[in-house]
Amino acid sequence: MNVVIADDQVIVREGLKMILSLHEEIHILGEAKNGRELLQLLDHAVPDVILMDIRMPEMDGIEATLAVKQRYAAIKVIILTTFNEDEYIFEGLKNGADGYILKDSGSREIMNAIKTVWEGGVLLNPKVAAKMAEAFQGKRKEGPETENKLHLLTPRELETARYLLSGKSNKAIGEALFVTEGTVKNYMSRILEKLELGNRTELILYLSKLDRI
């Protein structure tokens, strides 16, 4: 997998490169210190996954994620965040982010995030998912109520959706439900079809807006 790192802090970029260099399947295609530099880099080298800092000068990770997804829809974007930046989570997901992980995540967690989004999943660190739910609580009060269509789901599909919202990967959901990852993917496909949603990101946004799940 080809990976690009976008972060304005040299020490963070170097740390991520050191972690990723331990894995033979990862190739660092390039790095950028802000969103504008990242977009220039993508004119010459298109990666599979971008590790994107949420706060950068000139163009932050939220704006850059939208620009990347508009130009290169196939690129997966994992946003790097700290625990106190939950106000950006909603906008990042709306702009197409495929996952959120905390900056202090360990090597195994970072690699799991990269593999999960590369395989088509959406990954949220459990702590980030919890903060996102808190953020949506406030947004529900501001906007119109979202129609709850969860009655259309089977008990198994509903359980799968709950696990997704809690930040679990396909593998973790499969282990929790004692089914294969392929079965989890089938559940997800049926959930999206029944709720008339386009992808997992839209599903997470939808579930987070509901009063009860």
XYZ file of C-alpha atoms in Angstrom:
213
model
C 0.000 0.000 0.000
C 1.234 3.460 -0.898
C 0.808 6.011 1.888
C 1.191 9.792 2.077
C 1.574 11.641 5.389
C 0.196 15.176 5.749
C 1.112 16.923 9.009
C 2.648 20.299 9.751
C 4.836 18.923 12.541
C 8.097 17.350 11.413
C 8.336 15.222 14.552
C 4.919 13.669 13.832
C 5.798 12.917 10.207
C 9.102 11.357 11.218
C 7.422 9.301 13.931
C 4.806 7.969 11.530
C 7.433 7.148 8.925
C 9.424 5.247 11.527
C 6.355 3.239 12.563
C 5.279 2.483 8.995
C 8.791 1.558 7.883
C 8.552 -1.509 10.117
C 5.926 -2.974 7.785
C 7.103 -4.280 4.417
C 3.675 -3.879 2.804
C 3.756 -0.095 3.346
C 5.546 2.317 1.024
C 5.772 6.007 1.972
C 5.004 7.797 -1.277
C 5.538 11.302 0.077
C 4.745 13.822 2.781
C 3.256 17.301 3.032
C 3.109 19.973 5.729
C -0.331 21.346 4.794
C -3.323 20.684 2.588
C -2.137 22.814 -0.322
C 1.198 21.049 -0.447
C -0.622 17.732 -0.292
C -2.768 18.551 -3.321
C 0.334 19.556 -5.256
C 1.933 16.246 -4.311
C -1.104 14.333 -5.564
C -0.611 15.838 -9.017
C 2.466 13.616 -9.307
C 1.878 10.709 -6.942
C -1.487 9.174 -6.016
C -1.426 6.995 -2.867
C -3.839 4.388 -1.591
C -4.129 6.013 1.843
C -3.454 9.463 3.302
C -2.745 10.003 6.993
C -4.121 13.525 7.410
C -3.541 15.875 10.327
C -6.752 17.641 11.273
C -5.071 20.994 11.964
C -2.599 22.433 9.471
C -1.793 25.970 8.271
C -3.026 27.335 4.911
C -5.404 24.395 4.388
C -6.439 22.160 7.274
C -7.251 18.465 7.160
C -11.006 19.001 6.901
C -10.790 21.194 3.814
C -8.044 19.037 2.335
C -10.124 15.876 2.804
C -12.969 17.391 0.790
C -10.570 18.484 -1.963
C -8.937 15.041 -2.099
C -12.270 13.214 -2.271
C -13.555 15.514 -5.019
C -10.507 14.856 -7.183
C -9.510 11.333 -6.183
C -12.507 9.484 -4.767
C -10.617 6.188 -4.475
C -8.003 7.548 -2.074
C -8.707 6.613 1.533
C -8.249 9.366 4.126
C -7.523 8.703 7.796
C -7.644 11.825 9.911
C -5.191 12.146 12.791
C -6.698 13.891 15.768
C -6.220 14.516 19.464
C -8.850 13.813 22.070
C -9.959 17.437 22.386
C -10.628 18.113 18.682
C -14.037 16.474 18.485
C -15.644 19.617 17.031
C -13.975 18.757 13.711
C -15.152 15.147 13.550
C -18.589 15.856 12.088
C -17.221 18.020 9.277
C -14.492 15.513 8.485
C -16.962 12.678 8.049
C -19.241 14.853 5.936
C -16.259 15.590 3.706
C -15.592 11.893 3.181
C -13.003 10.892 5.790
C -12.708 7.107 5.981
C -11.440 6.952 9.532
C -10.242 8.762 12.622
C -7.413 7.701 14.880
C -5.734 9.451 17.767
C -2.241 10.821 17.198
C -0.871 8.820 20.097
C -2.096 5.513 18.628
C 0.359 2.621 18.652
C 1.867 0.892 15.620
C -0.680 -1.936 15.609
C -3.633 0.457 15.776
C -2.271 2.628 12.966
C -1.678 -0.397 10.749
C -5.150 -1.744 11.538
C -6.621 1.613 10.539
C -4.741 1.659 7.236
C -5.722 -1.904 6.367
C -9.346 -1.375 7.386
C -9.942 1.690 5.210
C -7.927 0.258 2.335
C -10.256 -2.743 2.351
C -13.284 -0.448 2.226
C -14.134 -0.089 5.898
C -14.669 2.997 8.021
C -12.685 3.119 11.232
C -13.257 5.238 14.308
C -11.153 4.980 17.415
C -13.623 4.071 20.195
C -12.754 7.208 22.161
C -13.248 9.322 19.036
C -16.582 7.596 18.347
C -17.752 8.466 21.839
C -16.765 12.097 21.392
C -18.514 12.157 18.030
C -21.723 10.907 19.625
C -21.510 13.736 22.164
C -21.050 16.262 19.357
C -24.095 14.930 17.523
C -26.211 15.252 20.644
C -25.814 19.020 20.350
C -26.385 19.050 16.601
C -29.634 17.098 16.960
C -31.049 19.928 19.029
C -30.145 22.465 16.323
C -31.495 20.692 13.228
C -34.610 18.772 12.127
C -35.228 15.330 13.607
C -33.880 12.435 11.553
C -36.371 9.718 10.632
C -35.547 6.476 12.429
C -35.696 3.599 9.937
C -33.938 1.042 12.083
C -37.147 -1.009 12.289
C -36.291 -2.124 8.754
C -33.207 -3.963 10.023
C -33.041 -7.476 11.371
C -31.763 -7.879 14.961
C -28.395 -9.047 13.585
C -28.120 -6.064 11.242
C -29.028 -3.680 14.043
C -26.363 -5.207 16.258
C -23.845 -4.805 13.429
C -24.772 -1.132 13.023
C -24.304 -0.540 16.740
C -20.864 -2.083 16.656
C -19.926 0.088 13.653
C -20.947 3.237 15.504
C -18.882 2.202 18.524
C -15.781 2.264 16.322
C -15.238 -1.445 15.692
C -13.634 -2.692 12.484
C -15.124 -5.482 10.343
C -12.792 -7.968 11.999
C -13.779 -6.867 15.506
C -17.483 -6.935 14.617
C -17.094 -10.425 13.204
C -15.374 -11.605 16.369
C -18.113 -10.067 18.518
C -20.867 -11.701 16.457
C -18.956 -14.965 15.878
C -19.169 -14.603 12.090
C -16.653 -14.064 9.296
C -15.607 -10.669 7.953
C -17.363 -11.574 4.715
C -20.617 -12.029 6.594
C -20.143 -8.644 8.274
C -19.660 -7.048 4.851
C -22.899 -8.672 3.685
C -24.697 -7.289 6.740
C -23.333 -3.833 5.959
C -24.464 -4.014 2.344
C -28.003 -4.934 3.387
C -28.069 -2.186 6.023
C -27.029 0.446 3.480
C -29.612 -0.802 0.998
C -32.463 -0.797 3.520
C -31.603 2.657 4.880
C -30.944 4.019 1.357
C -27.446 5.184 2.208
C -24.438 5.273 -0.085
C -21.583 4.183 2.167
C -20.452 3.520 5.716
C -19.589 7.134 6.366
C -23.175 8.127 5.595
C -24.336 5.278 7.840
C -22.256 6.541 10.770
C -23.600 10.053 10.274
C -27.156 8.730 10.109
C -26.870 6.568 13.215
C -25.247 9.348 15.197
C -28.197 11.665 14.521
C -30.777 9.278 15.955
C -32.123 9.656 19.463
C -32.091 5.909 20.053
C -30.215 3.051 18.383
